């Protein structure tokens, strides 16, 4: 490498460090003025009264002082990728009528596609009219102004199961989801994301708690792609799901796969060491690395460094954390 390219590399790294360290002092209005057409904000700017994994109040974009140059470059590269907005399309190609005990309802099959992607990037879920109705009611509570001109298909006293009504609602719900997704604050909101992912996650965690790790892993593997695309601006949000996958693989005696997903989760927590999953994950990764014959000393050093900064309190294991998720 010649001297000019070496200087350029150092200068780019210094600029990256400067951007990270000053990001917490940049106001939302400044970002909007500098980038009026590009959605590059990595955090939801609308205050959400609910505390959840989509907003880690203790998290910050300031880099960890122990990060190496290589880790810092990788972190900033990932942050830039996470900020890039992914466009999704919603299709409702079919329905099915379900009769359960004394109830009867229509399930709408929703296919969620990433624009410009192959079929491997699609997600398929099912929701009924009452699910849409609950979503609409919840969004009206938080986004009354944004929802002012959004129409919702009303219930009818008769004919709810006729082909004509069902087809009308298929088109209406497709347009409804498209419109909601077009509004930045709504598509980033926990209520919208929960509508698209929570039922599947609840089922998966229920299987995990019941020791059905293969079934839980099957569901989690399906939903995590969609969850990741929906929370693109907040990479920490999918850490619990990644860790649940780690737990499943570990209990199914697939240490290599567990370690792979653990690395993905750990990379998202590199500058979020106060996150509740950080230490349990780190501890699990040390065990897996030792089992696989990988370097575990660097992980051990991070764990010891954390212990010197915190009071000696009992930390839940990764599995103990996972089984507590989505408990009603």
Short mmCIF file of the C-alpha atoms (twelve columns), coordinates in Angstrom:
data_MODEL
# 
_entry.id   MODEL 
# 
loop_
_atom_site.group_PDB 
_atom_site.id 
_atom_site.type_symbol 
_atom_site.label_atom_id 
_atom_site.label_alt_id 
_atom_site.label_comp_id 
_atom_site.label_asym_id 
_atom_site.label_seq_id 
_atom_site.Cartn_x 
_atom_site.Cartn_y 
_atom_site.Cartn_z 
_atom_site.pdbx_PDB_model_num 
ATOM 1   C CA . UNK A 1   0.000   0.000   0.000  1 
ATOM 2   C CA . UNK A 2   1.500   3.429   -0.970 1 
ATOM 3   C CA . UNK A 3   1.670   6.372   1.408  1 
ATOM 4   C CA . UNK A 4   -1.262  8.280   -0.151 1 
ATOM 5   C CA . UNK A 5   -3.674  5.319   0.149  1 
ATOM 6   C CA . UNK A 6   -2.505  4.682   3.691  1 
ATOM 7   C CA . UNK A 7   -3.211  8.314   4.649  1 
ATOM 8   C CA . UNK A 8   -6.591  8.132   2.949  1 
ATOM 9   C CA . UNK A 9   -7.494  5.020   4.952  1 
ATOM 10  C CA . UNK A 10  -6.491  6.673   8.229  1 
ATOM 11  C CA . UNK A 11  -8.407  9.830   7.346  1 
ATOM 12  C CA . UNK A 12  -11.587 7.822   6.534  1 
ATOM 13  C CA . UNK A 13  -11.314 5.988   9.863  1 
ATOM 14  C CA . UNK A 14  -10.894 9.246   11.785 1 
ATOM 15  C CA . UNK A 15  -13.925 10.680  9.996  1 
ATOM 16  C CA . UNK A 16  -15.939 7.563   10.945 1 
ATOM 17  C CA . UNK A 17  -14.930 7.930   14.582 1 
ATOM 18  C CA . UNK A 18  -15.910 11.582  14.484 1 
ATOM 19  C CA . UNK A 19  -19.309 10.778  13.009 1 
ATOM 20  C CA . UNK A 20  -20.013 8.146   15.645 1 
ATOM 21  C CA . UNK A 21  -18.967 10.304  18.570 1 
ATOM 22  C CA . UNK A 22  -20.974 13.287  17.385 1 
ATOM 23  C CA . UNK A 23  -24.094 11.380  16.338 1 
ATOM 24  C CA . UNK A 24  -25.641 11.659  19.794 1 
ATOM 25  C CA . UNK A 25  -25.464 15.472  19.633 1 
ATOM 26  C CA . UNK A 26  -27.026 15.816  16.187 1 
ATOM 27  C CA . UNK A 27  -30.641 16.905  16.395 1 
ATOM 28  C CA . UNK A 28  -33.320 15.159  14.314 1 
ATOM 29  C CA . UNK A 29  -34.160 18.420  12.597 1 
ATOM 30  C CA . UNK A 30  -30.541 18.803  11.436 1 
ATOM 31  C CA . UNK A 31  -30.591 15.331  9.908  1 
ATOM 32  C CA . UNK A 32  -33.860 15.977  8.111  1 
ATOM 33  C CA . UNK A 33  -32.562 19.259  6.704  1 
ATOM 34  C CA . UNK A 34  -29.341 17.682  5.471  1 
ATOM 35  C CA . UNK A 35  -31.067 14.631  3.967  1 
ATOM 36  C CA . UNK A 36  -34.648 15.576  3.087  1 
ATOM 37  C CA . UNK A 37  -35.185 12.622  0.744  1 
ATOM 38  C CA . UNK A 38  -33.076 9.871   2.263  1 
ATOM 39  C CA . UNK A 39  -34.228 7.945   5.308  1 
ATOM 40  C CA . UNK A 40  -30.951 7.526   7.126  1 
ATOM 41  C CA . UNK A 41  -32.026 7.951   10.726 1 
ATOM 42  C CA . UNK A 42  -31.172 4.854   12.744 1 
ATOM 43  C CA . UNK A 43  -33.570 5.604   15.589 1 
ATOM 44  C CA . UNK A 44  -37.280 6.244   15.807 1 
ATOM 45  C CA . UNK A 45  -37.684 9.923   16.541 1 
ATOM 46  C CA . UNK A 46  -41.281 9.745   17.661 1 
ATOM 47  C CA . UNK A 47  -41.507 9.155   21.411 1 
ATOM 48  C CA . UNK A 48  -43.007 5.793   22.285 1 
ATOM 49  C CA . UNK A 49  -44.358 5.440   25.821 1 
ATOM 50  C CA . UNK A 50  -43.890 1.685   25.743 1 
ATOM 51  C CA . UNK A 51  -40.499 0.346   26.753 1 
ATOM 52  C CA . UNK A 52  -39.431 -2.627  24.670 1 
ATOM 53  C CA . UNK A 53  -36.526 -4.067  22.751 1 
ATOM 54  C CA . UNK A 54  -37.072 -1.689  19.835 1 
ATOM 55  C CA . UNK A 55  -35.837 1.116   22.086 1 
ATOM 56  C CA . UNK A 56  -32.926 0.343   24.370 1 
ATOM 57  C CA . UNK A 57  -32.788 3.450   26.524 1 
ATOM 58  C CA . UNK A 58  -29.338 2.616   27.788 1 
ATOM 59  C CA . UNK A 59  -27.954 2.038   24.314 1 
ATOM 60  C CA . UNK A 60  -25.815 4.618   22.589 1 
ATOM 61  C CA . UNK A 61  -23.988 4.885   19.306 1 
ATOM 62  C CA . UNK A 62  -20.778 5.894   21.033 1 
ATOM 63  C CA . UNK A 63  -18.176 3.192   20.291 1 
ATOM 64  C CA . UNK A 64  -16.780 1.000   23.024 1 
ATOM 65  C CA . UNK A 65  -13.339 2.230   24.017 1 
ATOM 66  C CA . UNK A 66  -11.977 -1.317  23.790 1 
ATOM 67  C CA . UNK A 67  -12.940 -1.724  20.116 1 
ATOM 68  C CA . UNK A 68  -10.036 -2.361  17.746 1 
ATOM 69  C CA . UNK A 69  -9.609  -0.503  14.474 1 
ATOM 70  C CA . UNK A 70  -10.951 -3.486  12.535 1 
ATOM 71  C CA . UNK A 71  -13.985 -3.805  14.835 1 
ATOM 72  C CA . UNK A 72  -14.684 -0.088  14.544 1 
ATOM 73  C CA . UNK A 73  -14.567 -0.219  10.749 1 
ATOM 74  C CA . UNK A 74  -16.873 -3.237  10.703 1 
ATOM 75  C CA . UNK A 75  -19.273 -1.584  13.161 1 
ATOM 76  C CA . UNK A 76  -19.585 1.590   11.102 1 
ATOM 77  C CA . UNK A 77  -20.017 -0.396  7.889  1 
ATOM 78  C CA . UNK A 78  -22.885 -2.334  9.473  1 
ATOM 79  C CA . UNK A 79  -24.477 0.860   10.809 1 
ATOM 80  C CA . UNK A 80  -24.522 2.361   7.317  1 
ATOM 81  C CA . UNK A 81  -26.151 -0.786  5.924  1 
ATOM 82  C CA . UNK A 82  -28.742 -0.829  8.699  1 
ATOM 83  C CA . UNK A 83  -29.731 2.754   7.914  1 
ATOM 84  C CA . UNK A 84  -30.623 1.922   4.322  1 
ATOM 85  C CA . UNK A 85  -34.392 1.749   4.019  1 
ATOM 86  C CA . UNK A 86  -35.799 -1.481  2.605  1 
ATOM 87  C CA . UNK A 87  -39.059 -1.269  0.692  1 
ATOM 88  C CA . UNK A 88  -41.621 -4.002  1.245  1 
ATOM 89  C CA . UNK A 89  -44.666 -4.986  -0.794 1 
ATOM 90  C CA . UNK A 90  -47.808 -6.590  0.602  1 
ATOM 91  C CA . UNK A 91  -49.936 -9.099  -1.312 1 
ATOM 92  C CA . UNK A 92  -53.054 -10.970 -0.168 1 
ATOM 93  C CA . UNK A 93  -53.494 -13.708 -2.774 1 
ATOM 94  C CA . UNK A 94  -55.888 -16.016 -0.945 1 
ATOM 95  C CA . UNK A 95  -58.087 -16.634 2.075  1 
ATOM 96  C CA . UNK A 96  -59.536 -19.553 3.988  1 
ATOM 97  C CA . UNK A 97  -62.612 -19.887 6.171  1 
ATOM 98  C CA . UNK A 98  -61.971 -21.331 9.611  1 
ATOM 99  C CA . UNK A 99  -64.655 -22.910 11.781 1 
ATOM 100 C CA . UNK A 100 -63.554 -23.496 15.352 1 
ATOM 101 C CA . UNK A 101 -66.045 -24.604 17.998 1 
ATOM 102 C CA . UNK A 102 -68.873 -22.068 17.675 1 
ATOM 103 C CA . UNK A 103 -66.853 -19.386 15.869 1 
ATOM 104 C CA . UNK A 104 -66.308 -18.859 12.171 1 
ATOM 105 C CA . UNK A 105 -63.917 -16.400 10.579 1 
ATOM 106 C CA . UNK A 106 -61.826 -15.672 7.490  1 
ATOM 107 C CA . UNK A 107 -58.020 -15.926 7.540  1 
ATOM 108 C CA . UNK A 108 -56.224 -13.681 5.056  1 
ATOM 109 C CA . UNK A 109 -52.916 -14.942 3.701  1 
ATOM 110 C CA . UNK A 110 -50.424 -12.066 3.561  1 
ATOM 111 C CA . UNK A 111 -47.246 -12.339 1.513  1 
ATOM 112 C CA . UNK A 112 -44.603 -9.737  2.313  1 
ATOM 113 C CA . UNK A 113 -41.987 -9.220  -0.384 1 
ATOM 114 C CA . UNK A 114 -38.856 -7.148  -0.491 1 
ATOM 115 C CA . UNK A 115 -38.746 -5.122  -3.698 1 
ATOM 116 C CA . UNK A 116 -36.233 -6.358  -6.218 1 
ATOM 117 C CA . UNK A 117 -35.677 -9.626  -4.333 1 
ATOM 118 C CA . UNK A 118 -36.136 -13.288 -5.132 1 
ATOM 119 C CA . UNK A 119 -38.819 -15.518 -3.619 1 
ATOM 120 C CA . UNK A 120 -36.403 -16.574 -0.866 1 
ATOM 121 C CA . UNK A 121 -36.885 -13.169 0.768  1 
ATOM 122 C CA . UNK A 122 -40.648 -13.397 1.102  1 
ATOM 123 C CA . UNK A 123 -42.534 -13.930 4.342  1 
ATOM 124 C CA . UNK A 124 -45.982 -15.514 4.645  1 
ATOM 125 C CA . UNK A 125 -48.337 -14.878 7.557  1 
ATOM 126 C CA . UNK A 126 -52.077 -15.158 8.205  1 
ATOM 127 C CA . UNK A 127 -54.314 -12.661 9.960  1 
ATOM 128 C CA . UNK A 128 -58.069 -12.410 10.493 1 
ATOM 129 C CA . UNK A 129 -60.375 -9.385  10.365 1 
ATOM 130 C CA . UNK A 130 -60.262 -8.903  14.137 1 
ATOM 131 C CA . UNK A 131 -56.429 -8.710  13.998 1 
ATOM 132 C CA . UNK A 132 -56.611 -5.889  11.471 1 
ATOM 133 C CA . UNK A 133 -59.322 -4.212  13.528 1 
ATOM 134 C CA . UNK A 134 -57.176 -4.323  16.680 1 
ATOM 135 C CA . UNK A 135 -54.196 -2.898  14.793 1 
ATOM 136 C CA . UNK A 136 -56.317 -0.037  13.475 1 
ATOM 137 C CA . UNK A 137 -57.671 0.757   16.927 1 
ATOM 138 C CA . UNK A 138 -54.182 0.742   18.464 1 
ATOM 139 C CA . UNK A 139 -52.718 2.948   15.756 1 
ATOM 140 C CA . UNK A 140 -55.533 5.463   16.139 1 
ATOM 141 C CA . UNK A 141 -54.593 5.867   19.807 1 
ATOM 142 C CA . UNK A 142 -50.976 6.740   19.031 1 
ATOM 143 C CA . UNK A 143 -51.086 8.221   15.533 1 
ATOM 144 C CA . UNK A 144 -54.405 10.037  15.362 1 
ATOM 145 C CA . UNK A 145 -53.146 12.688  12.947 1 
ATOM 146 C CA . UNK A 146 -51.367 10.276  10.619 1 
ATOM 147 C CA . UNK A 147 -54.413 7.975   10.585 1 
ATOM 148 C CA . UNK A 148 -56.876 10.769  9.904  1 
ATOM 149 C CA . UNK A 149 -57.392 9.892   6.228  1 
ATOM 150 C CA . UNK A 150 -56.871 6.127   6.519  1 
ATOM 151 C CA . UNK A 151 -60.054 4.188   5.877  1 
ATOM 152 C CA . UNK A 152 -60.785 0.764   7.311  1 
ATOM 153 C CA . UNK A 153 -63.253 -1.763  5.871  1 
ATOM 154 C CA . UNK A 154 -66.256 -1.882  8.157  1 
ATOM 155 C CA . UNK A 155 -68.033 -4.954  9.376  1 
ATOM 156 C CA . UNK A 156 -71.291 -5.976  7.774  1 
ATOM 157 C CA . UNK A 157 -74.197 -7.570  9.565  1 
ATOM 158 C CA . UNK A 158 -74.605 -10.222 6.876  1 
ATOM 159 C CA . UNK A 159 -72.604 -11.573 3.968  1 
ATOM 160 C CA . UNK A 160 -69.198 -11.594 5.663  1 
ATOM 161 C CA . UNK A 161 -68.396 -14.978 4.142  1 
ATOM 162 C CA . UNK A 162 -69.576 -14.313 0.589  1 
ATOM 163 C CA . UNK A 163 -66.944 -14.369 -2.132 1 
ATOM 164 C CA . UNK A 164 -67.749 -10.781 -3.055 1 
ATOM 165 C CA . UNK A 165 -67.165 -9.385  0.455  1 
ATOM 166 C CA . UNK A 166 -64.021 -11.454 0.970  1 
ATOM 167 C CA . UNK A 167 -62.518 -10.278 -2.324 1 
ATOM 168 C CA . UNK A 168 -63.335 -6.672  -1.482 1 
ATOM 169 C CA . UNK A 169 -61.589 -6.996  1.867  1 
ATOM 170 C CA . UNK A 170 -58.566 -8.652  0.300  1 
ATOM 171 C CA . UNK A 171 -58.023 -5.574  -1.847 1 
ATOM 172 C CA . UNK A 172 -58.881 -3.220  1.005  1 
ATOM 173 C CA . UNK A 173 -56.433 -4.828  3.439  1 
ATOM 174 C CA . UNK A 174 -53.691 -4.858  0.808  1 
ATOM 175 C CA . UNK A 175 -54.124 -1.111  0.247  1 
ATOM 176 C CA . UNK A 176 -54.402 -0.576  3.997  1 
ATOM 177 C CA . UNK A 177 -51.045 -2.231  4.718  1 
ATOM 178 C CA . UNK A 178 -49.399 -0.447  1.817  1 
ATOM 179 C CA . UNK A 179 -50.619 2.911   3.104  1 
ATOM 180 C CA . UNK A 180 -49.524 2.226   6.680  1 
ATOM 181 C CA . UNK A 181 -46.091 1.134   5.519  1 
ATOM 182 C CA . UNK A 182 -45.687 4.307   3.474  1 
ATOM 183 C CA . UNK A 183 -45.798 6.385   6.692  1 
ATOM 184 C CA . UNK A 184 -42.401 6.378   8.379  1 
ATOM 185 C CA . UNK A 185 -43.478 6.681   12.018 1 
ATOM 186 C CA . UNK A 186 -46.115 3.990   11.644 1 
ATOM 187 C CA . UNK A 187 -43.979 1.403   9.880  1 
ATOM 188 C CA . UNK A 188 -41.321 1.846   12.590 1 
ATOM 189 C CA . UNK A 189 -43.805 1.649   15.432 1 
ATOM 190 C CA . UNK A 190 -43.906 -1.332  17.772 1 
ATOM 191 C CA . UNK A 191 -47.642 -1.762  17.178 1 
ATOM 192 C CA . UNK A 192 -47.247 -2.176  13.431 1 
ATOM 193 C CA . UNK A 193 -44.236 -4.484  13.761 1 
ATOM 194 C CA . UNK A 194 -46.034 -6.544  16.417 1 
ATOM 195 C CA . UNK A 195 -49.012 -7.020  14.104 1 
ATOM 196 C CA . UNK A 196 -46.746 -8.617  11.515 1 
ATOM 197 C CA . UNK A 197 -44.509 -10.676 13.809 1 
ATOM 198 C CA . UNK A 198 -45.841 -11.113 17.350 1 
ATOM 199 C CA . UNK A 199 -48.255 -14.074 16.827 1 
ATOM 200 C CA . UNK A 200 -45.490 -16.152 15.242 1 
ATOM 201 C CA . UNK A 201 -42.969 -15.128 17.912 1 
ATOM 202 C CA . UNK A 202 -45.429 -15.994 20.683 1 
ATOM 203 C CA . UNK A 203 -45.928 -19.438 19.171 1 
ATOM 204 C CA . UNK A 204 -42.179 -19.961 18.794 1 
ATOM 205 C CA . UNK A 205 -41.396 -18.970 22.371 1 
ATOM 206 C CA . UNK A 206 -44.229 -21.163 23.592 1 
ATOM 207 C CA . UNK A 207 -42.600 -24.102 21.821 1 
ATOM 208 C CA . UNK A 208 -39.228 -23.157 23.299 1 
ATOM 209 C CA . UNK A 209 -40.647 -23.116 26.826 1 
ATOM 210 C CA . UNK A 210 -42.197 -26.526 26.177 1 
ATOM 211 C CA . UNK A 211 -38.891 -28.003 25.023 1 
ATOM 212 C CA . UNK A 212 -40.048 -28.242 21.388 1 
ATOM 213 C CA . UNK A 213 -36.811 -26.778 20.072 1 
ATOM 214 C CA . UNK A 214 -37.107 -28.077 16.505 1 
ATOM 215 C CA . UNK A 215 -40.562 -26.526 16.064 1 
ATOM 216 C CA . UNK A 216 -39.473 -23.293 17.768 1 
ATOM 217 C CA . UNK A 217 -36.420 -23.086 15.513 1 
ATOM 218 C CA . UNK A 218 -38.547 -23.619 12.417 1 
ATOM 219 C CA . UNK A 219 -40.829 -20.701 13.305 1 
ATOM 220 C CA . UNK A 220 -38.023 -18.399 14.459 1 
ATOM 221 C CA . UNK A 221 -36.079 -19.031 11.249 1 
ATOM 222 C CA . UNK A 222 -39.141 -17.992 9.255  1 
ATOM 223 C CA . UNK A 223 -39.956 -14.840 11.192 1 
ATOM 224 C CA . UNK A 224 -36.486 -13.412 11.785 1 
ATOM 225 C CA . UNK A 225 -36.012 -12.360 8.163  1 
ATOM 226 C CA . UNK A 226 -39.182 -10.275 8.256  1 
ATOM 227 C CA . UNK A 227 -38.413 -8.959  11.730 1 
ATOM 228 C CA . UNK A 228 -34.963 -7.871  10.573 1 
ATOM 229 C CA . UNK A 229 -36.333 -6.028  7.536  1 
ATOM 230 C CA . UNK A 230 -39.002 -4.285  9.596  1 
ATOM 231 C CA . UNK A 231 -36.495 -3.116  12.234 1 
ATOM 232 C CA . UNK A 232 -33.719 -2.244  9.796  1 
ATOM 233 C CA . UNK A 233 -33.004 1.063   11.528 1 
ATOM 234 C CA . UNK A 234 -32.616 -0.604  14.931 1 
ATOM 235 C CA . UNK A 235 -30.359 -3.688  14.733 1 
ATOM 236 C CA . UNK A 236 -30.603 -4.353  18.484 1 
ATOM 237 C CA . UNK A 237 -34.318 -5.132  18.147 1 
ATOM 238 C CA . UNK A 238 -33.756 -8.649  16.781 1 
ATOM 239 C CA . UNK A 239 -31.191 -9.648  19.431 1 
ATOM 240 C CA . UNK A 240 -33.771 -11.588 21.546 1 
ATOM 241 C CA . UNK A 241 -34.826 -13.603 18.488 1 
ATOM 242 C CA . UNK A 242 -31.225 -14.339 17.523 1 
ATOM 243 C CA . UNK A 243 -30.525 -15.450 21.089 1 
ATOM 244 C CA . UNK A 244 -33.607 -17.685 21.107 1 
ATOM 245 C CA . UNK A 245 -32.229 -19.350 17.973 1 
ATOM 246 C CA . UNK A 246 -28.893 -19.796 19.775 1 
ATOM 247 C CA . UNK A 247 -30.703 -21.503 22.677 1 
ATOM 248 C CA . UNK A 248 -32.570 -23.832 20.313 1 
ATOM 249 C CA . UNK A 249 -29.453 -24.858 18.393 1 
ATOM 250 C CA . UNK A 250 -27.508 -25.331 21.614 1 
ATOM 251 C CA . UNK A 251 -30.162 -27.588 23.152 1 
ATOM 252 C CA . UNK A 252 -30.404 -29.521 19.869 1 
ATOM 253 C CA . UNK A 253 -26.639 -30.052 20.132 1 
ATOM 254 C CA . UNK A 254 -25.795 -27.941 17.087 1 
ATOM 255 C CA . UNK A 255 -22.968 -25.860 18.613 1 
ATOM 256 C CA . UNK A 256 -21.623 -24.605 15.266 1 
ATOM 257 C CA . UNK A 257 -25.013 -23.154 14.255 1 
ATOM 258 C CA . UNK A 258 -25.527 -21.771 17.760 1 
ATOM 259 C CA . UNK A 259 -22.160 -20.037 17.592 1 
ATOM 260 C CA . UNK A 260 -22.950 -18.607 14.142 1 
ATOM 261 C CA . UNK A 261 -26.154 -16.943 15.328 1 
ATOM 262 C CA . UNK A 262 -24.471 -15.920 18.564 1 
ATOM 263 C CA . UNK A 263 -21.872 -14.007 16.574 1 
ATOM 264 C CA . UNK A 264 -24.652 -12.191 14.709 1 
ATOM 265 C CA . UNK A 265 -26.291 -11.192 17.988 1 
ATOM 266 C CA . UNK A 266 -22.989 -10.194 19.592 1 
ATOM 267 C CA . UNK A 267 -22.081 -7.953  16.635 1 
ATOM 268 C CA . UNK A 268 -25.308 -6.009  17.222 1 
ATOM 269 C CA . UNK A 269 -24.447 -5.532  20.891 1 
ATOM 270 C CA . UNK A 270 -20.852 -4.441  20.392 1 
ATOM 271 C CA . UNK A 271 -21.615 -0.889  21.490 1 
ATOM 272 C CA . UNK A 272 -24.630 -1.823  23.613 1 
ATOM 273 C CA . UNK A 273 -22.880 -3.621  26.456 1 
ATOM 274 C CA . UNK A 274 -25.523 -2.528  28.965 1 
ATOM 275 C CA . UNK A 275 -28.188 -4.510  27.096 1 
ATOM 276 C CA . UNK A 276 -29.746 -7.258  29.232 1 
ATOM 277 C CA . UNK A 277 -28.744 -9.949  26.705 1 
ATOM 278 C CA . UNK A 278 -25.078 -8.944  26.434 1 
ATOM 279 C CA . UNK A 279 -23.537 -10.814 29.382 1 
ATOM 280 C CA . UNK A 280 -25.711 -13.981 29.128 1 
ATOM 281 C CA . UNK A 281 -24.855 -14.133 25.415 1 
ATOM 282 C CA . UNK A 282 -21.172 -13.541 26.082 1 
ATOM 283 C CA . UNK A 283 -21.146 -16.300 28.677 1 
ATOM 284 C CA . UNK A 284 -22.851 -18.730 26.270 1 
ATOM 285 C CA . UNK A 285 -20.454 -17.815 23.463 1 
ATOM 286 C CA . UNK A 286 -17.463 -18.606 25.688 1 
ATOM 287 C CA . UNK A 287 -18.888 -22.072 26.362 1 
ATOM 288 C CA . UNK A 288 -19.595 -22.668 22.663 1 
ATOM 289 C CA . UNK A 289 -16.191 -21.384 21.568 1 
ATOM 290 C CA . UNK A 290 -14.457 -23.711 24.030 1 
ATOM 291 C CA . UNK A 291 -16.552 -26.642 22.817 1 
ATOM 292 C CA . UNK A 292 -15.768 -25.877 19.157 1 
ATOM 293 C CA . UNK A 293 -12.064 -25.284 19.741 1 
ATOM 294 C CA . UNK A 294 -12.333 -21.602 18.831 1 
ATOM 295 C CA . UNK A 295 -10.637 -18.629 20.461 1 
ATOM 296 C CA . UNK A 296 -12.541 -17.864 23.640 1 
ATOM 297 C CA . UNK A 297 -9.916  -15.761 25.405 1 
ATOM 298 C CA . UNK A 298 -11.017 -12.508 23.764 1 
ATOM 299 C CA . UNK A 299 -14.601 -13.222 24.818 1 
ATOM 300 C CA . UNK A 300 -13.415 -14.058 28.324 1 
ATOM 301 C CA . UNK A 301 -11.523 -10.762 28.490 1 
ATOM 302 C CA . UNK A 302 -14.688 -8.839  27.581 1 
ATOM 303 C CA . UNK A 303 -16.615 -10.680 30.255 1 
ATOM 304 C CA . UNK A 304 -13.985 -9.942  32.893 1 
ATOM 305 C CA . UNK A 305 -13.833 -6.311  31.814 1 
ATOM 306 C CA . UNK A 306 -17.593 -6.009  32.257 1 
ATOM 307 C CA . UNK A 307 -17.444 -7.637  35.690 1 
ATOM 308 C CA . UNK A 308 -14.900 -5.086  36.926 1 
ATOM 309 C CA . UNK A 309 -17.275 -2.253  36.016 1 
ATOM 310 C CA . UNK A 310 -20.468 -3.719  37.491 1 
ATOM 311 C CA . UNK A 311 -21.588 -4.770  40.935 1 
ATOM 312 C CA . UNK A 312 -21.449 -8.548  41.463 1 
ATOM 313 C CA . UNK A 313 -25.094 -9.491  40.923 1 
ATOM 314 C CA . UNK A 314 -26.575 -12.704 39.582 1 
ATOM 315 C CA . UNK A 315 -27.175 -12.556 35.856 1 
ATOM 316 C CA . UNK A 316 -29.798 -14.752 34.221 1 
ATOM 317 C CA . UNK A 317 -28.601 -17.346 31.740 1 
ATOM 318 C CA . UNK A 318 -29.415 -16.945 28.064 1 
ATOM 319 C CA . UNK A 319 -32.025 -19.694 28.269 1 
ATOM 320 C CA . UNK A 320 -33.620 -18.160 31.361 1 
ATOM 321 C CA . UNK A 321 -33.971 -14.869 29.497 1 
ATOM 322 C CA . UNK A 322 -35.362 -16.537 26.392 1 
ATOM 323 C CA . UNK A 323 -38.114 -18.460 28.168 1 
ATOM 324 C CA . UNK A 324 -39.338 -15.224 29.754 1 
ATOM 325 C CA . UNK A 325 -39.997 -13.539 26.419 1 
ATOM 326 C CA . UNK A 326 -43.611 -13.200 25.286 1 
ATOM 327 C CA . UNK A 327 -45.023 -14.580 28.502 1 
ATOM 328 C CA . UNK A 328 -48.610 -13.379 28.700 1 
# 
